[in-house]
Amino acid sequence: MKTISRIGMLGCISLAMWLVVQPGFAAPPAASDVVRGFYQTLMYNMQYGLSLGQQGRAARLAPAVPRVFDIPYMTQLAIGPAWATLPEPQRQQVMQAFERYVTAVYVERFDKYSGERLEVVGEQPTNYGTIVKTQIIKANGEPVTLNYLMVNGSGGPQIGDVYLNGTISELAARRADFSSTLRTQGVPGLITALNNKALTLAPPSSSFSGSSRP
């Protein structure tokens, strides 16, 4: 019986090791690693911002945003109850416009480098997901707290909200803006407004076209 037990245990260990090394069974990245990877992209854009220009920065961020941010989740929360009444084609249009907008925001915010550091300082589990705590260290050493709510997206942990100064939900602020536009202009007006904001923050580019999928 002991021999059988050892064989069984060895079999389980071998199976576990096989699953780990197989490409199709790779473990999803940790929440902090997702943010670290995004920060690497932002840092590159900052350090080479002038030579890249707005289009270059947008081209580097365009594929990263739908991978790092849970755009369907964020769009649904930002739209609020009206989301349930939207037909699928309009949902797709809103998500694509929101993705372009998010990309443009980060193109504009992280455009040049003057000695800043982007640091991940820890994680905190919550009932809604994992909070990844980060700091942007200014050139003068002053820290600015920027936290991320990580939710379980289609490919693992993804950003579901951003908390400015550690507590101010950026998604809640966007929802307030969107509600006003939805009341006065409807969904087509919101899509136009998001696209116009994206165009104001960053110019169009061949790779800056949105690619969200539910």
PDB file of C-alpha atoms in Angstrom:
ATOM      1  CA  MET A   1       0.000   0.000   0.000  1.00  0.00           C
ATOM      2  CA  LYS A   2       2.838   2.384   0.794  1.00  0.00           C
ATOM      3  CA  THR A   3       4.368   1.678  -2.594  1.00  0.00           C
ATOM      4  CA  ILE A   4       1.070   2.386  -4.322  1.00  0.00           C
ATOM      5  CA  SER A   5       0.681   5.609  -2.328  1.00  0.00           C
ATOM      6  CA  ARG A   6       4.199   6.742  -3.306  1.00  0.00           C
ATOM      7  CA  ILE A   7       3.495   5.936  -6.950  1.00  0.00           C
ATOM      8  CA  GLY A   8       0.263   7.899  -6.772  1.00  0.00           C
ATOM      9  CA  MET A   9       1.988  10.854  -5.131  1.00  0.00           C
ATOM     10  CA  LEU A  10       4.769  10.828  -7.707  1.00  0.00           C
ATOM     11  CA  GLY A  11       2.184  10.696 -10.445  1.00  0.00           C
ATOM     12  CA  CYS A  12       0.395  13.753  -9.063  1.00  0.00           C
ATOM     13  CA  ILE A  13       3.665  15.670  -8.760  1.00  0.00           C
ATOM     14  CA  SER A  14       4.652  14.747 -12.305  1.00  0.00           C
ATOM     15  CA  LEU A  15       1.247  15.819 -13.619  1.00  0.00           C
ATOM     16  CA  ALA A  16       1.469  19.150 -11.777  1.00  0.00           C
ATOM     17  CA  MET A  17       4.944  19.788 -13.190  1.00  0.00           C
ATOM     18  CA  TRP A  18       3.755  18.878 -16.687  1.00  0.00           C
ATOM     19  CA  LEU A  19       0.835  21.293 -16.447  1.00  0.00           C
ATOM     20  CA  VAL A  20       3.149  24.102 -15.359  1.00  0.00           C
ATOM     21  CA  VAL A  21       5.566  23.684 -18.251  1.00  0.00           C
ATOM     22  CA  GLN A  22       2.903  23.270 -20.953  1.00  0.00           C
ATOM     23  CA  PRO A  23       2.256  26.590 -22.781  1.00  0.00           C
ATOM     24  CA  GLY A  24      -1.502  26.118 -22.674  1.00  0.00           C
ATOM     25  CA  PHE A  25      -1.498  25.735 -18.893  1.00  0.00           C
ATOM     26  CA  ALA A  26       0.682  28.724 -17.993  1.00  0.00           C
ATOM     27  CA  ALA A  27      -0.394  30.400 -14.775  1.00  0.00           C
ATOM     28  CA  PRO A  28      -1.898  33.881 -15.221  1.00  0.00           C
ATOM     29  CA  PRO A  29       0.355  36.768 -14.185  1.00  0.00           C
ATOM     30  CA  ALA A  30       0.064  38.204 -10.697  1.00  0.00           C
ATOM     31  CA  ALA A  31      -1.923  41.422 -10.353  1.00  0.00           C
ATOM     32  CA  SER A  32       1.210  43.403  -9.454  1.00  0.00           C
ATOM     33  CA  ASP A  33       3.064  42.025 -12.473  1.00  0.00           C
ATOM     34  CA  VAL A  34       0.328  43.283 -14.797  1.00  0.00           C
ATOM     35  CA  VAL A  35       0.740  46.804 -13.438  1.00  0.00           C
ATOM     36  CA  ARG A  36       4.537  46.557 -13.536  1.00  0.00           C
ATOM     37  CA  GLY A  37       4.398  45.574 -17.191  1.00  0.00           C
ATOM     38  CA  PHE A  38       2.092  48.499 -17.957  1.00  0.00           C
ATOM     39  CA  TYR A  39       4.415  50.845 -16.098  1.00  0.00           C
ATOM     40  CA  GLN A  40       7.309  49.664 -18.257  1.00  0.00           C
ATOM     41  CA  THR A  41       5.366  50.743 -21.334  1.00  0.00           C
ATOM     42  CA  LEU A  42       4.523  54.091 -19.751  1.00  0.00           C
ATOM     43  CA  MET A  43       8.134  54.650 -18.707  1.00  0.00           C
ATOM     44  CA  TYR A  44       9.343  53.947 -22.233  1.00  0.00           C
ATOM     45  CA  ASN A  45       6.827  56.459 -23.582  1.00  0.00           C
ATOM     46  CA  MET A  46       7.998  59.028 -21.050  1.00  0.00           C
ATOM     47  CA  GLN A  47      11.707  58.532 -21.687  1.00  0.00           C
ATOM     48  CA  TYR A  48      11.337  58.610 -25.464  1.00  0.00           C
ATOM     49  CA  GLY A  49       8.261  60.823 -25.574  1.00  0.00           C
ATOM     50  CA  LEU A  50       9.719  63.588 -27.698  1.00  0.00           C
ATOM     51  CA  SER A  51      11.157  61.281 -30.361  1.00  0.00           C
ATOM     52  CA  LEU A  52       8.073  59.036 -30.419  1.00  0.00           C
ATOM     53  CA  GLY A  53       5.606  61.881 -30.640  1.00  0.00           C
ATOM     54  CA  GLN A  54       1.903  61.448 -29.917  1.00  0.00           C
ATOM     55  CA  GLN A  55       1.398  58.916 -32.694  1.00  0.00           C
ATOM     56  CA  GLY A  56       4.367  56.836 -31.564  1.00  0.00           C
ATOM     57  CA  ARG A  57       3.200  56.797 -27.956  1.00  0.00           C
ATOM     58  CA  ALA A  58      -0.328  55.882 -29.066  1.00  0.00           C
ATOM     59  CA  ALA A  59       1.008  53.055 -31.230  1.00  0.00           C
ATOM     60  CA  ARG A  60       2.835  51.527 -28.244  1.00  0.00           C
ATOM     61  CA  LEU A  61      -0.131  51.906 -25.884  1.00  0.00           C
ATOM     62  CA  ALA A  62      -2.886  50.793 -28.269  1.00  0.00           C
ATOM     63  CA  PRO A  63      -2.190  47.039 -27.920  1.00  0.00           C
ATOM     64  CA  ALA A  64      -1.373  47.322 -24.197  1.00  0.00           C
ATOM     65  CA  VAL A  65      -4.612  48.986 -23.085  1.00  0.00           C
ATOM     66  CA  PRO A  66      -7.086  46.164 -23.973  1.00  0.00           C
ATOM     67  CA  ARG A  67      -4.630  43.651 -22.547  1.00  0.00           C
ATOM     68  CA  VAL A  68      -4.129  45.479 -19.242  1.00  0.00           C
ATOM     69  CA  PHE A  69      -7.551  47.114 -18.746  1.00  0.00           C
ATOM     70  CA  ASP A  70     -10.837  45.202 -18.568  1.00  0.00           C
ATOM     71  CA  ILE A  71     -12.497  47.533 -21.053  1.00  0.00           C
ATOM     72  CA  PRO A  72     -15.878  45.708 -21.184  1.00  0.00           C
ATOM     73  CA  TYR A  73     -16.109  45.743 -17.365  1.00  0.00           C
ATOM     74  CA  MET A  74     -15.112  49.408 -17.104  1.00  0.00           C
ATOM     75  CA  THR A  75     -17.433  50.514 -19.901  1.00  0.00           C
ATOM     76  CA  GLN A  76     -20.411  48.713 -18.396  1.00  0.00           C
ATOM     77  CA  LEU A  77     -19.857  50.295 -14.977  1.00  0.00           C
ATOM     78  CA  ALA A  78     -19.261  53.719 -16.492  1.00  0.00           C
ATOM     79  CA  ILE A  79     -22.486  53.558 -18.521  1.00  0.00           C
ATOM     80  CA  GLY A  80     -24.539  52.309 -15.574  1.00  0.00           C
ATOM     81  CA  PRO A  81     -28.122  50.921 -15.840  1.00  0.00           C
ATOM     82  CA  ALA A  82     -28.460  52.078 -19.462  1.00  0.00           C
ATOM     83  CA  TRP A  83     -26.019  49.318 -20.455  1.00  0.00           C
ATOM     84  CA  ALA A  84     -28.715  46.641 -20.048  1.00  0.00           C
ATOM     85  CA  THR A  85     -30.861  48.269 -22.762  1.00  0.00           C
ATOM     86  CA  LEU A  86     -28.124  48.655 -25.369  1.00  0.00           C
ATOM     87  CA  PRO A  87     -28.127  46.350 -28.402  1.00  0.00           C
ATOM     88  CA  GLU A  88     -24.868  44.481 -28.992  1.00  0.00           C
ATOM     89  CA  PRO A  89     -23.681  46.670 -31.901  1.00  0.00           C
ATOM     90  CA  GLN A  90     -23.951  49.783 -29.732  1.00  0.00           C
ATOM     91  CA  ARG A  91     -22.148  48.039 -26.872  1.00  0.00           C
ATOM     92  CA  GLN A  92     -19.278  47.278 -29.221  1.00  0.00           C
ATOM     93  CA  GLN A  93     -19.171  50.875 -30.440  1.00  0.00           C
ATOM     94  CA  VAL A  94     -19.160  52.272 -26.905  1.00  0.00           C
ATOM     95  CA  MET A  95     -16.403  49.882 -25.799  1.00  0.00           C
ATOM     96  CA  GLN A  96     -14.237  50.769 -28.775  1.00  0.00           C
ATOM     97  CA  ALA A  97     -14.734  54.485 -28.140  1.00  0.00           C
ATOM     98  CA  PHE A  98     -13.946  54.025 -24.440  1.00  0.00           C
ATOM     99  CA  GLU A  99     -10.793  52.058 -25.293  1.00  0.00           C
ATOM    100  CA  ARG A 100      -9.611  54.842 -27.604  1.00  0.00           C
ATOM    101  CA  TYR A 101     -10.336  57.361 -24.865  1.00  0.00           C
ATOM    102  CA  VAL A 102      -8.375  55.420 -22.195  1.00  0.00           C
ATOM    103  CA  THR A 103      -5.439  55.051 -24.575  1.00  0.00           C
ATOM    104  CA  ALA A 104      -5.470  58.762 -25.384  1.00  0.00           C
ATOM    105  CA  VAL A 105      -5.560  59.684 -21.681  1.00  0.00           C
ATOM    106  CA  TYR A 106      -2.352  57.747 -20.996  1.00  0.00           C
ATOM    107  CA  VAL A 107      -0.725  59.058 -24.179  1.00  0.00           C
ATOM    108  CA  GLU A 108      -1.310  62.580 -22.902  1.00  0.00           C
ATOM    109  CA  ARG A 109      -0.539  62.035 -19.217  1.00  0.00           C
ATOM    110  CA  PHE A 110       2.736  60.156 -19.663  1.00  0.00           C
ATOM    111  CA  ASP A 111       4.378  62.089 -22.470  1.00  0.00           C
ATOM    112  CA  LYS A 112       7.767  63.197 -21.134  1.00  0.00           C
ATOM    113  CA  TYR A 113      10.400  62.219 -18.590  1.00  0.00           C
ATOM    114  CA  SER A 114      12.097  64.379 -15.985  1.00  0.00           C
ATOM    115  CA  GLY A 115      13.399  61.824 -13.496  1.00  0.00           C
ATOM    116  CA  GLU A 116      10.114  60.287 -12.302  1.00  0.00           C
ATOM    117  CA  ARG A 117       9.861  56.721 -11.020  1.00  0.00           C
ATOM    118  CA  LEU A 118       6.821  54.450 -11.286  1.00  0.00           C
ATOM    119  CA  GLU A 119       6.828  51.958  -8.432  1.00  0.00           C
ATOM    120  CA  VAL A 120       4.541  49.112  -7.318  1.00  0.00           C
ATOM    121  CA  VAL A 121       4.612  49.042  -3.520  1.00  0.00           C
ATOM    122  CA  GLY A 122       2.184  46.250  -2.584  1.00  0.00           C
ATOM    123  CA  GLU A 123      -1.124  44.435  -2.911  1.00  0.00           C
ATOM    124  CA  GLN A 124      -4.268  44.310  -0.787  1.00  0.00           C
ATOM    125  CA  PRO A 125      -7.085  41.792  -1.354  1.00  0.00           C
ATOM    126  CA  THR A 126     -10.649  43.133  -1.149  1.00  0.00           C
ATOM    127  CA  ASN A 127     -14.156  41.784  -1.720  1.00  0.00           C
ATOM    128  CA  TYR A 128     -14.140  43.369  -5.190  1.00  0.00           C
ATOM    129  CA  GLY A 129     -10.695  42.277  -6.351  1.00  0.00           C
ATOM    130  CA  THR A 130      -7.067  43.039  -5.578  1.00  0.00           C
ATOM    131  CA  ILE A 131      -5.837  46.572  -4.954  1.00  0.00           C
ATOM    132  CA  VAL A 132      -2.355  47.117  -6.382  1.00  0.00           C
ATOM    133  CA  LYS A 133      -0.763  50.052  -4.597  1.00  0.00           C
ATOM    134  CA  THR A 134       1.696  52.179  -6.560  1.00  0.00           C
ATOM    135  CA  GLN A 135       3.490  55.467  -6.323  1.00  0.00           C
ATOM    136  CA  ILE A 136       4.681  57.936  -8.900  1.00  0.00           C
ATOM    137  CA  ILE A 137       7.808  59.484  -7.437  1.00  0.00           C
ATOM    138  CA  LYS A 138       8.311  62.959  -8.845  1.00  0.00           C
ATOM    139  CA  ALA A 139      11.762  64.258  -9.701  1.00  0.00           C
ATOM    140  CA  ASN A 140      11.827  66.190  -6.410  1.00  0.00           C
ATOM    141  CA  GLY A 141      11.111  62.991  -4.456  1.00  0.00           C
ATOM    142  CA  GLU A 142       7.443  63.754  -3.732  1.00  0.00           C
ATOM    143  CA  PRO A 143       5.314  60.586  -3.964  1.00  0.00           C
ATOM    144  CA  VAL A 144       1.892  60.543  -5.610  1.00  0.00           C
ATOM    145  CA  THR A 145      -0.309  57.563  -4.727  1.00  0.00           C
ATOM    146  CA  LEU A 146      -2.030  55.812  -7.629  1.00  0.00           C
ATOM    147  CA  ASN A 147      -3.858  52.562  -6.872  1.00  0.00           C
ATOM    148  CA  TYR A 148      -5.470  50.040  -9.210  1.00  0.00           C
ATOM    149  CA  LEU A 149      -8.421  47.747  -8.639  1.00  0.00           C
ATOM    150  CA  MET A 150      -7.583  44.473 -10.374  1.00  0.00           C
ATOM    151  CA  VAL A 151     -10.503  42.262 -11.431  1.00  0.00           C
ATOM    152  CA  ASN A 152     -10.552  38.846 -13.077  1.00  0.00           C
ATOM    153  CA  GLY A 153     -10.679  39.559 -16.780  1.00  0.00           C
ATOM    154  CA  SER A 154     -10.736  37.143 -19.696  1.00  0.00           C
ATOM    155  CA  GLY A 155      -6.970  36.514 -19.520  1.00  0.00           C
ATOM    156  CA  GLY A 156      -6.334  36.938 -15.795  1.00  0.00           C
ATOM    157  CA  PRO A 157      -6.015  40.053 -13.614  1.00  0.00           C
ATOM    158  CA  GLN A 158      -6.883  43.295 -15.402  1.00  0.00           C
ATOM    159  CA  ILE A 159      -7.373  46.874 -14.251  1.00  0.00           C
ATOM    160  CA  GLY A 160     -11.009  47.603 -13.449  1.00  0.00           C
ATOM    161  CA  ASP A 161     -10.612  51.050 -11.864  1.00  0.00           C
ATOM    162  CA  VAL A 162      -7.936  53.603 -11.019  1.00  0.00           C
ATOM    163  CA  TYR A 163      -7.864  55.480  -7.719  1.00  0.00           C
ATOM    164  CA  LEU A 164      -6.232  58.889  -7.872  1.00  0.00           C
ATOM    165  CA  ASN A 165      -4.507  59.867  -4.636  1.00  0.00           C
ATOM    166  CA  GLY A 166      -5.273  56.324  -3.505  1.00  0.00           C
ATOM    167  CA  THR A 167      -9.024  56.811  -2.945  1.00  0.00           C
ATOM    168  CA  ILE A 168     -10.684  58.850  -5.745  1.00  0.00           C
ATOM    169  CA  SER A 169     -12.314  56.496  -8.254  1.00  0.00           C
ATOM    170  CA  GLU A 170     -11.625  57.658 -11.786  1.00  0.00           C
ATOM    171  CA  LEU A 171     -14.382  55.390 -13.055  1.00  0.00           C
ATOM    172  CA  ALA A 172     -16.910  57.058 -10.763  1.00  0.00           C
ATOM    173  CA  ALA A 173     -15.887  60.452 -12.126  1.00  0.00           C
ATOM    174  CA  ARG A 174     -16.267  59.178 -15.707  1.00  0.00           C
ATOM    175  CA  ARG A 175     -19.692  57.768 -14.863  1.00  0.00           C
ATOM    176  CA  ALA A 176     -20.866  61.181 -13.706  1.00  0.00           C
ATOM    177  CA  ASP A 177     -19.688  62.722 -16.982  1.00  0.00           C
ATOM    178  CA  PHE A 178     -21.211  59.945 -19.072  1.00  0.00           C
ATOM    179  CA  SER A 179     -24.588  60.171 -17.300  1.00  0.00           C
ATOM    180  CA  SER A 180     -24.948  63.806 -18.278  1.00  0.00           C
ATOM    181  CA  THR A 181     -24.101  63.092 -21.908  1.00  0.00           C
ATOM    182  CA  LEU A 182     -26.414  60.063 -22.027  1.00  0.00           C
ATOM    183  CA  ARG A 183     -29.332  62.129 -20.694  1.00  0.00           C
ATOM    184  CA  THR A 184     -28.933  64.887 -23.249  1.00  0.00           C
ATOM    185  CA  GLN A 185     -27.481  63.146 -26.315  1.00  0.00           C
ATOM    186  CA  GLY A 186     -28.065  59.411 -25.874  1.00  0.00           C
ATOM    187  CA  VAL A 187     -25.600  56.660 -26.704  1.00  0.00           C
ATOM    188  CA  PRO A 188     -24.637  58.058 -30.139  1.00  0.00           C
ATOM    189  CA  GLY A 189     -23.766  61.348 -28.453  1.00  0.00           C
ATOM    190  CA  LEU A 190     -21.615  59.572 -25.866  1.00  0.00           C
ATOM    191  CA  ILE A 191     -19.742  57.662 -28.563  1.00  0.00           C
ATOM    192  CA  THR A 192     -19.080  60.913 -30.418  1.00  0.00           C
ATOM    193  CA  ALA A 193     -17.987  62.653 -27.220  1.00  0.00           C
ATOM    194  CA  LEU A 194     -15.538  59.869 -26.318  1.00  0.00           C
ATOM    195  CA  ASN A 195     -14.056  59.831 -29.814  1.00  0.00           C
ATOM    196  CA  ASN A 196     -13.728  63.621 -29.811  1.00  0.00           C
ATOM    197  CA  LYS A 197     -11.970  63.557 -26.431  1.00  0.00           C
ATOM    198  CA  ALA A 198      -9.574  60.908 -27.725  1.00  0.00           C
ATOM    199  CA  LEU A 199      -8.842  63.000 -30.814  1.00  0.00           C
ATOM    200  CA  THR A 200      -8.209  66.051 -28.647  1.00  0.00           C
ATOM    201  CA  LEU A 201      -5.726  64.179 -26.418  1.00  0.00           C
ATOM    202  CA  ALA A 202      -3.969  62.219 -29.177  1.00  0.00           C
ATOM    203  CA  PRO A 203      -4.102  62.259 -32.992  1.00  0.00           C
ATOM    204  CA  PRO A 204      -5.398  59.332 -35.026  1.00  0.00           C
ATOM    205  CA  SER A 205      -3.039  56.530 -35.981  1.00  0.00           C
ATOM    206  CA  SER A 206      -3.398  53.303 -37.964  1.00  0.00           C
ATOM    207  CA  SER A 207      -2.951  51.236 -34.772  1.00  0.00           C
ATOM    208  CA  PHE A 208      -5.094  53.530 -32.634  1.00  0.00           C
ATOM    209  CA  SER A 209      -8.504  52.216 -33.601  1.00  0.00           C
ATOM    210  CA  GLY A 210      -9.797  50.192 -30.624  1.00  0.00           C
ATOM    211  CA  SER A 211     -10.049  46.450 -30.363  1.00  0.00           C
ATOM    212  CA  SER A 212     -12.220  45.573 -27.392  1.00  0.00           C
ATOM    213  CA  ARG A 213     -14.186  42.355 -27.274  1.00  0.00           C
ATOM    214  CA  PRO A 214     -16.686  41.361 -24.573  1.00  0.00           C
TER     215      PRO A 214
END
